[in-house]
Short mmCIF file of C-alpha atoms in Angstrom, two decimals:
data_model
loop_
_atom_site.label_atom_id
_atom_site.label_comp_id
_atom_site.label_asym_id
_atom_site.label_seq_id
_atom_site.Cartn_x
_atom_site.Cartn_y
_atom_site.Cartn_z
CA MET A 1432 -131.05 -130.25 19.92
CA ALA A 1433 -133.61 -132.33 21.81
CA ARG A 1434 -136.11 -132.01 18.94
CA CYS A 1435 -133.57 -133.32 16.42
CA TRP A 1436 -132.88 -136.30 18.66
CA LEU A 1437 -136.60 -137.05 18.92
CA VAL A 1438 -136.99 -136.87 15.12
CA ARG A 1439 -134.06 -139.20 14.54
CA SER A 1440 -135.35 -141.63 17.19
CA PHE A 1441 -139.00 -141.83 16.26
CA ALA A 1442 -138.74 -141.58 12.44
CA PRO A 1443 -137.70 -145.27 12.03
CA LEU A 1444 -140.45 -146.34 14.41
CA ALA A 1445 -142.99 -144.36 12.39
CA ILE A 1446 -141.84 -146.09 9.23
CA ILE A 1447 -142.16 -149.54 10.87
CA ALA A 1448 -145.59 -148.63 12.20
CA GLY A 1449 -146.65 -147.42 8.74
CA LEU A 1450 -145.48 -150.66 7.15
CA ALA A 1451 -147.33 -152.72 9.77
CA ILE A 1452 -150.58 -150.80 9.21
CA ALA A 1453 -150.28 -150.99 5.41
CA TYR A 1454 -149.54 -154.73 5.59
CA SER A 1455 -152.57 -155.25 7.88
CA LEU A 1456 -154.89 -153.35 5.54
CA LEU A 1457 -153.69 -155.27 2.49
CA TYR A 1458 -154.00 -158.55 4.35
CA ILE A 1459 -157.57 -157.69 5.44
CA LEU A 1460 -158.47 -156.74 1.88
CA ARG A 1461 -157.21 -160.24 0.81
CA ASN A 1462 -154.65 -158.95 -1.57
CA ALA A 1463 -153.46 -161.94 -3.49
CA HIS A 1464 -149.79 -161.12 -3.02
CA PHE A 1465 -149.94 -160.44 0.77
CA PHE A 1466 -152.70 -162.89 1.72
CA SER A 1467 -150.46 -165.83 1.05
CA THR A 1468 -147.71 -164.60 3.47
CA ASN A 1469 -147.26 -165.60 7.15
CA LEU A 1470 -148.88 -162.84 9.24
CA ALA A 1471 -147.37 -163.92 12.60
CA LEU A 1472 -143.86 -164.14 11.21
CA THR A 1473 -144.14 -160.75 9.52
CA TYR A 1474 -145.41 -159.04 12.67
CA THR A 1475 -142.71 -160.74 14.73
CA ILE A 1476 -140.04 -159.43 12.41
CA LEU A 1477 -141.50 -155.92 12.52
CA ILE A 1478 -141.71 -155.96 16.34
CA VAL A 1479 -138.13 -157.21 16.68
CA VAL A 1480 -136.91 -154.48 14.33
CA ALA A 1481 -138.87 -151.83 16.28
CA VAL A 1482 -137.44 -153.04 19.61
CA GLU A 1483 -133.91 -152.99 18.22
CA ILE A 1484 -134.45 -149.48 16.92
CA THR A 1485 -135.73 -148.27 20.33
CA LEU A 1486 -132.75 -149.88 22.06
CA ALA A 1487 -130.33 -148.37 19.56
CA THR A 1488 -131.81 -144.90 19.77
CA GLY A 1489 -132.08 -144.98 23.57
CA ILE A 1490 -135.86 -144.83 23.77
CA LEU A 1491 -135.85 -148.05 25.76
CA PRO A 1492 -133.10 -148.55 28.41
CA SER A 1493 -130.09 -150.62 27.45
CA TYR A 1494 -127.11 -151.68 29.52
CA ALA A 1495 -124.82 -150.83 26.64
CA TRP A 1496 -126.30 -147.37 26.51
CA TYR A 1497 -125.95 -146.93 30.26
CA ARG A 1498 -122.28 -147.92 30.05
CA GLU A 1499 -121.70 -145.49 27.20
CA THR A 1500 -123.52 -142.75 29.04
CA PHE A 1501 -121.48 -143.40 32.20
CA TYR A 1502 -118.27 -143.40 30.15
CA LYS A 1503 -119.11 -139.99 28.65
CA LEU A 1504 -119.87 -138.30 31.98
CA PRO A 1505 -117.78 -135.09 32.29
CA PHE A 1506 -116.41 -136.13 35.67
CA ASP A 1507 -113.48 -138.02 37.09
CA LEU A 1508 -115.68 -140.82 38.44
CA LYS A 1509 -114.78 -144.42 39.20
CA VAL A 1510 -116.67 -147.40 40.56
CA LEU A 1511 -114.56 -149.66 42.75
CA THR A 1512 -115.27 -153.09 44.16
CA ARG A 1513 -115.09 -153.85 47.86
CA ASN A 1514 -111.49 -154.95 47.33
CA GLY A 1515 -110.54 -151.59 45.81
CA GLN A 1516 -110.38 -152.90 42.24
CA LEU A 1517 -111.50 -150.62 39.42
CA ALA A 1518 -114.79 -151.77 37.88
CA TYR A 1519 -115.94 -148.81 35.79
CA SER A 1520 -114.52 -145.36 35.07
CA THR A 1521 -115.39 -142.34 32.97
CA ALA A 1522 -113.36 -141.06 30.04
CA GLN A 1523 -111.91 -138.27 32.18
CA ALA A 1524 -110.94 -140.54 35.06
CA LYS A 1525 -107.27 -140.49 36.00
CA PRO A 1526 -105.34 -143.55 37.16
CA LEU A 1527 -105.77 -144.62 40.76
CA SER A 1528 -102.81 -143.91 43.01
CA PRO A 1529 -101.70 -146.47 45.62
CA GLU A 1530 -102.52 -143.96 48.38
CA THR A 1531 -106.10 -143.64 47.13
CA ILE A 1532 -106.54 -147.42 46.99
CA GLU A 1533 -105.14 -147.74 50.51
CA LYS A 1534 -107.50 -145.05 51.80
CA ILE A 1535 -110.53 -146.68 50.14
CA THR A 1536 -109.55 -150.00 51.69
CA GLU A 1537 -109.30 -148.37 55.11
CA LEU A 1538 -112.75 -146.82 54.76
CA GLY A 1539 -114.35 -150.20 54.11
CA THR A 1540 -118.10 -150.37 53.60
CA LEU A 1541 -119.63 -146.91 53.77
CA ASN A 1542 -123.30 -147.99 53.79
CA GLY A 1543 -124.56 -145.07 51.74
CA ALA A 1544 -122.43 -142.48 53.53
CA ALA A 1545 -120.09 -140.02 51.80
CA VAL A 1546 -116.53 -139.35 52.97
CA ASP A 1547 -114.17 -136.60 51.73
CA PHE A 1548 -110.41 -137.01 51.88
CA ARG A 1549 -107.20 -135.98 50.17
CA VAL A 1550 -103.93 -137.77 49.48
CA PRO A 1551 -100.47 -136.17 49.80
CA SER A 1552 -99.48 -137.03 46.24
CA ASN A 1553 -102.29 -134.84 44.87
CA PRO A 1554 -103.25 -132.32 47.56
CA HIS A 1555 -105.35 -130.11 45.30
CA THR A 1556 -107.77 -132.91 44.35
CA LEU A 1557 -110.65 -133.67 46.68
CA LYS A 1558 -111.65 -137.34 46.78
CA ARG A 1559 -115.29 -138.01 47.67
CA ALA A 1560 -116.22 -141.65 48.29
CA TYR A 1561 -119.89 -142.74 48.18
CA GLY A 1562 -121.03 -146.08 49.52
CA ILE A 1563 -123.02 -147.99 46.87
CA SER A 1564 -124.26 -151.54 46.55
CA GLY A 1565 -121.30 -153.82 45.91
CA GLY A 1566 -118.52 -151.27 46.29
CA THR A 1567 -117.63 -147.58 46.29
CA ALA A 1568 -118.13 -144.71 43.87
CA LEU A 1569 -115.12 -142.40 43.92
CA LEU A 1570 -115.47 -138.86 42.59
CA SER A 1571 -112.32 -136.74 42.15
CA ILE A 1572 -112.84 -132.98 42.19
CA ASP A 1573 -110.18 -130.50 41.16
CA VAL A 1574 -110.13 -127.86 43.90
CA SER A 1575 -106.88 -126.17 42.93
CA LYS A 1576 -108.67 -122.91 42.10
CA ASN A 1577 -110.55 -123.03 45.38
CA ASP A 1578 -107.33 -123.76 47.26
CA ALA A 1579 -105.57 -120.89 45.50
CA ARG A 1580 -108.50 -118.62 46.28
CA ARG A 1581 -108.51 -119.81 49.89
CA THR A 1582 -104.76 -119.22 50.17
CA ALA A 1583 -105.17 -115.73 48.70
CA LEU A 1584 -108.02 -115.03 51.12
CA LYS A 1585 -105.93 -116.29 54.02
CA GLN A 1586 -103.05 -114.06 53.02
CA ARG A 1587 -105.44 -111.15 52.59
CA LYS A 1588 -106.90 -111.88 56.01
CA GLU A 1589 -103.44 -111.86 57.54
CA GLU A 1590 -102.68 -108.58 55.79
CA LEU A 1591 -105.94 -107.09 57.07
CA VAL A 1592 -105.25 -108.37 60.59
CA ASN A 1593 -101.77 -106.83 60.47
CA ALA A 1594 -103.20 -103.61 59.07
CA SER A 1595 -105.85 -103.61 61.80
CA GLU A 1596 -103.21 -104.11 64.48
CA LEU A 1597 -101.17 -101.31 62.92
CA LEU A 1598 -104.21 -99.03 62.90
CA LYS A 1599 -104.95 -99.88 66.55
CA ARG A 1600 -101.38 -99.11 67.54
CA SER A 1601 -101.40 -95.93 65.47
CA ALA A 1602 -104.68 -94.89 67.07
CA ALA A 1603 -103.27 -95.65 70.52
CA ILE A 1604 -100.13 -93.62 69.73
CA ARG A 1605 -102.20 -90.73 68.36
CA GLN A 1606 -104.46 -90.90 71.38
CA GLY A 1607 -101.44 -90.91 73.67
CA LEU A 1608 -99.89 -87.98 71.82
CA ALA A 1609 -103.19 -86.10 71.93
CA LEU A 1610 -103.43 -86.80 75.66
CA ARG A 1611 -99.86 -85.59 76.20
CA GLU A 1612 -100.58 -82.51 74.10
CA ALA A 1613 -103.74 -81.82 76.11
CA GLU A 1614 -101.80 -82.28 79.35
CA ARG A 1615 -99.07 -79.95 78.05
CA ASP A 1616 -101.67 -77.35 77.06
CA LEU A 1617 -103.33 -77.70 80.45
CA PHE A 1618 -99.99 -77.32 82.20
CA GLU A 1619 -99.21 -74.22 80.16
CA GLN A 1620 -102.65 -72.80 80.89
CA ILE A 1621 -102.25 -73.42 84.62
CA ASN A 1622 -98.71 -72.10 84.53
CA ASN A 1623 -99.78 -68.93 82.71
CA SER A 1624 -102.71 -68.42 85.09
CA LEU A 1625 -100.51 -68.84 88.16
CA ALA A 1626 -97.40 -67.13 86.78
CA GLU A 1627 -98.09 -63.87 88.64
CA LYS A 1628 -98.74 -65.66 91.93
CA THR A 1629 -95.72 -67.94 91.64
CA SER A 1630 -93.53 -64.94 90.84
CA GLU A 1631 -94.84 -63.22 93.96
CA ILE A 1632 -94.16 -66.36 96.00
CA ASN A 1633 -90.57 -66.43 94.73
CA ARG A 1634 -90.17 -62.73 95.48
CA LEU A 1635 -91.45 -63.13 99.04
CA ILE A 1636 -89.14 -66.05 99.66
CA ASP A 1637 -86.17 -64.15 98.23
CA GLU A 1638 -86.96 -61.19 100.49
CA LEU A 1639 -86.88 -63.25 103.67
CA PRO A 1640 -84.30 -61.67 106.00
CA GLU A 1641 -81.44 -63.85 107.16
CA ASP A 1642 -80.70 -62.28 110.57
CA ASP A 1643 -82.42 -63.18 113.83
CA SER A 1644 -83.58 -59.76 114.94
CA LEU A 1645 -87.12 -59.18 116.18
CA GLU A 1646 -87.96 -57.03 113.17
CA SER A 1647 -86.63 -59.72 110.80
CA ALA A 1648 -88.69 -62.36 112.57
CA THR A 1649 -91.82 -60.24 112.08
CA ILE A 1650 -91.06 -59.73 108.38
CA ARG A 1651 -90.36 -63.45 107.97
CA ARG A 1652 -93.69 -64.35 109.61
CA GLN A 1653 -95.60 -61.90 107.40
CA ASN A 1654 -93.92 -63.10 104.22
CA LEU A 1655 -94.46 -66.76 105.05
CA THR A 1656 -98.10 -66.11 105.90
CA ARG A 1657 -98.46 -64.39 102.55
CA VAL A 1658 -96.73 -67.34 100.85
CA LYS A 1659 -99.10 -69.74 102.59
CA PHE A 1660 -102.02 -67.65 101.35
CA LEU A 1661 -100.74 -67.71 97.76
CA VAL A 1662 -99.99 -71.45 97.86
CA ALA A 1663 -103.56 -72.13 99.04
CA TYR A 1664 -104.82 -69.98 96.15
CA CYS A 1665 -102.66 -71.79 93.58
CA LYS A 1666 -103.72 -75.21 94.84
CA ARG A 1667 -107.42 -74.62 94.32
CA LYS A 1668 -106.99 -72.43 91.26
CA GLY A 1669 -105.31 -75.31 89.45
CA SER A 1670 -108.26 -77.63 90.14
CA LEU A 1671 -110.68 -74.91 88.99
CA ILE A 1672 -108.78 -74.54 85.69
CA VAL A 1673 -109.03 -78.29 85.15
CA ALA A 1674 -112.77 -78.16 85.88
CA GLU A 1675 -113.16 -75.19 83.49
CA ARG A 1676 -111.36 -77.12 80.76
CA GLU A 1677 -113.66 -80.13 81.29
CA GLY A 1678 -116.77 -77.93 81.38
CA VAL A 1679 -117.84 -79.06 84.86
CA SER A 1680 -120.56 -76.94 86.49
CA PHE A 1681 -120.58 -76.23 90.24
CA THR A 1682 -123.66 -76.85 92.35
CA GLN A 1683 -124.37 -74.88 95.51
CA GLU A 1684 -122.91 -77.67 97.67
CA GLN A 1685 -119.68 -77.70 95.65
CA VAL A 1686 -119.37 -73.90 95.76
CA GLU A 1687 -119.92 -73.87 99.52
CA LEU A 1688 -117.34 -76.62 99.96
CA VAL A 1689 -114.69 -74.64 98.03
CA PHE A 1690 -115.28 -71.45 100.03
CA THR A 1691 -115.55 -73.31 103.32
CA GLU A 1692 -112.04 -74.63 102.72
CA ALA A 1693 -110.90 -71.15 101.67
CA ALA A 1694 -112.42 -69.66 104.84
CA ALA A 1695 -110.49 -72.21 106.90
CA ASP A 1696 -107.28 -71.07 105.17
CA PHE A 1697 -108.16 -67.42 105.85
CA ARG A 1698 -108.79 -68.09 109.54
CA SER A 1699 -105.43 -69.85 109.86
CA MET A 1700 -103.85 -66.61 108.61
CA GLY A 1701 -105.76 -64.41 111.09
CA ILE A 1702 -108.66 -63.43 108.79
CA GLU A 1703 -112.06 -64.36 110.17
CA SER A 1704 -114.32 -65.22 107.26
CA ALA A 1705 -117.64 -66.76 106.28
CA ALA A 1706 -119.42 -67.42 102.98
CA LEU A 1707 -123.08 -67.92 102.11
CA PHE A 1708 -124.60 -68.75 98.73
CA ARG A 1709 -128.15 -69.02 97.43
CA LEU A 1710 -128.05 -70.49 93.94
CA ASN A 1711 -130.96 -71.36 91.70
CA GLU A 1712 -128.74 -72.88 89.02
CA PRO A 1713 -125.21 -74.37 89.05
CA LEU A 1714 -122.36 -71.98 88.35
CA SER A 1715 -120.44 -72.29 85.10
CA PRO A 1716 -116.68 -73.00 85.36
CA ALA A 1717 -115.82 -69.51 84.07
CA ILE A 1718 -117.98 -67.74 86.69
CA MET A 1719 -116.64 -69.99 89.44
CA SER A 1720 -113.03 -69.28 88.44
CA HIS A 1721 -113.58 -65.49 88.41
CA LEU A 1722 -115.47 -65.64 91.70
CA TYR A 1723 -112.54 -67.46 93.29
CA ASP A 1724 -110.08 -64.87 91.94
CA CYS A 1725 -112.19 -61.99 93.21
CA ALA A 1726 -112.53 -63.52 96.67
CA TYR A 1727 -108.79 -64.13 97.06
CA ASP A 1728 -107.76 -60.79 95.58
CA PHE A 1729 -110.13 -59.01 97.92
CA ALA A 1730 -108.98 -61.10 100.88
CA SER A 1731 -105.38 -60.12 100.15
CA LEU A 1732 -106.30 -56.54 101.15
CA ALA A 1733 -106.79 -57.75 104.72
CA PHE A 1734 -103.08 -58.43 105.27
CA ALA A 1735 -102.42 -54.72 105.71
CA ILE A 1736 -104.83 -54.31 108.66
CA LYS A 1737 -105.50 -55.84 112.06
CA ASN A 1738 -108.41 -58.06 113.12
CA PRO A 1739 -110.14 -58.23 109.73
CA THR A 1740 -113.40 -60.07 109.09
CA LEU A 1741 -114.33 -61.15 105.58
CA LEU A 1742 -117.95 -61.91 104.63
CA LEU A 1743 -119.13 -63.14 101.22
CA PHE A 1744 -122.68 -63.60 99.95
CA GLY A 1745 -123.67 -64.70 96.45
CA GLU A 1746 -126.87 -65.47 94.56
CA ASN A 1747 -127.81 -65.90 90.91
CA ASP A 1748 -130.91 -64.93 88.98
CA GLU A 1749 -132.95 -66.72 86.32
CA ARG A 1750 -130.35 -65.78 83.66
CA CYS A 1751 -127.64 -67.48 85.76
CA ALA A 1752 -125.87 -64.13 86.37
CA LEU A 1753 -124.16 -64.22 89.77
CA THR A 1754 -124.32 -61.20 92.06
CA VAL A 1755 -121.70 -61.24 94.82
CA ARG A 1756 -121.36 -58.93 97.80
CA ILE A 1757 -118.03 -59.01 99.62
CA VAL A 1758 -117.64 -57.15 102.89
CA LEU A 1759 -114.39 -56.57 104.78
CA GLN A 1760 -114.90 -55.36 108.33
CA CYS A 1761 -111.90 -53.70 109.97
CA GLU A 1762 -110.87 -50.71 112.05
CA GLU A 1763 -108.65 -49.06 109.43
CA SER A 1764 -110.75 -49.22 106.29
CA ARG A 1765 -109.57 -45.82 104.98
CA LYS A 1766 -106.01 -47.13 104.72
CA LEU A 1767 -107.19 -49.65 102.09
CA GLU A 1768 -108.83 -47.11 99.77
CA PRO A 1769 -105.95 -47.05 97.19
CA SER A 1770 -105.71 -50.85 97.16
CA LEU A 1771 -109.48 -51.11 96.86
CA GLN A 1772 -109.44 -48.71 93.91
CA ASN A 1773 -106.80 -50.80 92.15
CA PHE A 1774 -108.89 -53.91 92.81
CA CYS A 1775 -112.01 -52.36 91.30
CA ASN A 1776 -110.07 -51.04 88.31
CA SER A 1777 -108.75 -54.53 87.57
CA LEU A 1778 -112.33 -55.86 87.67
CA THR A 1779 -113.48 -53.16 85.26
CA LYS A 1780 -110.66 -53.97 82.84
CA ALA A 1781 -111.73 -57.62 82.93
CA GLY A 1782 -115.28 -56.62 81.92
CA ILE A 1783 -116.77 -57.32 85.36
CA ARG A 1784 -119.33 -54.81 86.57
CA ASN A 1785 -118.68 -53.65 90.13
CA CYS A 1786 -119.29 -50.94 92.65
CA HIS A 1787 -117.81 -50.32 96.09
CA GLN A 1788 -118.52 -48.45 99.29
CA ILE A 1789 -116.13 -47.42 102.09
CA GLU A 1790 -117.28 -46.67 105.61
CA ALA A 1791 -115.38 -46.14 108.81
CA ASP A 1792 -115.24 -49.80 109.76
CA GLU A 1793 -116.35 -51.57 106.62
CA ILE A 1794 -115.52 -51.95 102.95
CA ALA A 1795 -118.18 -53.43 100.66
CA VAL A 1796 -117.86 -54.44 97.02
CA LYS A 1797 -120.68 -55.61 94.80
CA ILE A 1798 -119.77 -57.67 91.74
CA LYS A 1799 -121.90 -59.08 88.95
CA LEU A 1800 -120.52 -62.04 86.98
CA GLU A 1801 -122.10 -63.09 83.69
CA ASP A 1802 -120.94 -65.73 81.19
CA SER A 1803 -121.51 -63.38 78.27
CA ALA A 1804 -119.13 -60.78 79.75
CA LEU A 1805 -116.32 -63.18 80.70
#
């Protein structure tokens, strides 16, 4: 396209140049026909024709060409005077609205700056005013597609925000339901673990005699002491189940604290007790829970005798297996042999290795607790 324009523009000039050169050669050679002509006038005519051709073809700038070029610009562009009067406009320019003229008048002289604005009568057209020498250039840009796209994006954003809020609320509800379900499972686990003890507590309370005889008072005191013992067991057993569910390990200080509190409960019920531990590694929740059960089950044997003393010593090896020795010192150890046998049988059924020894004034049980066997 550009090559065709160049050919059409320069072909007439080449012809004029060829004529001028041919005329000069013939004039120099004193051709009789050309020698008698006026050289200056001929060259003037040729130069004028060449200039007109360059102006017509656009090789040299021309105000008429500039105006035509401006008129053919593919934009809605107008040139306004300082008074807001239309001076020039392109072929695609639309009529000026009174609101646009009023806005241009308000802007005044822009001094080379550019200002964007819109008018209510045509909200989807962006007006951009440029300050030029002698007035203002006003470019109108159709932004309806951009506005529609922006509106769609805004609606989509609102939908996404609403969806995000819905997802947050759904996640919060699911989290709450999961928490309630976990709490319900934990409650059921605790309830199942303590069901036997709570049943025994209810039985002891139901068996309390109602009369005021000396024998009834003794039975009431024994039953209530037993209830107090079982309540103390249930209180700490529940916290141990929670710790086992959370996977919390027990250091030596924590183990000693638990059994120091248990020893205080035993002493309040007439059972002198002490506990000592030497741990190389923290105890797992499962081992700690079984150790607590063994200690309380063994301590329950002491209710049938007088002046009992309960001693407990535990240590673990490099494989974290806990070896526990529980000793019950009393004067009537032989009376506890059937109960001790039942206690050891229950340990064996639970997969806990154990051995026991009965002497005249002492009962000793050795227990080994391992995670792999629990």
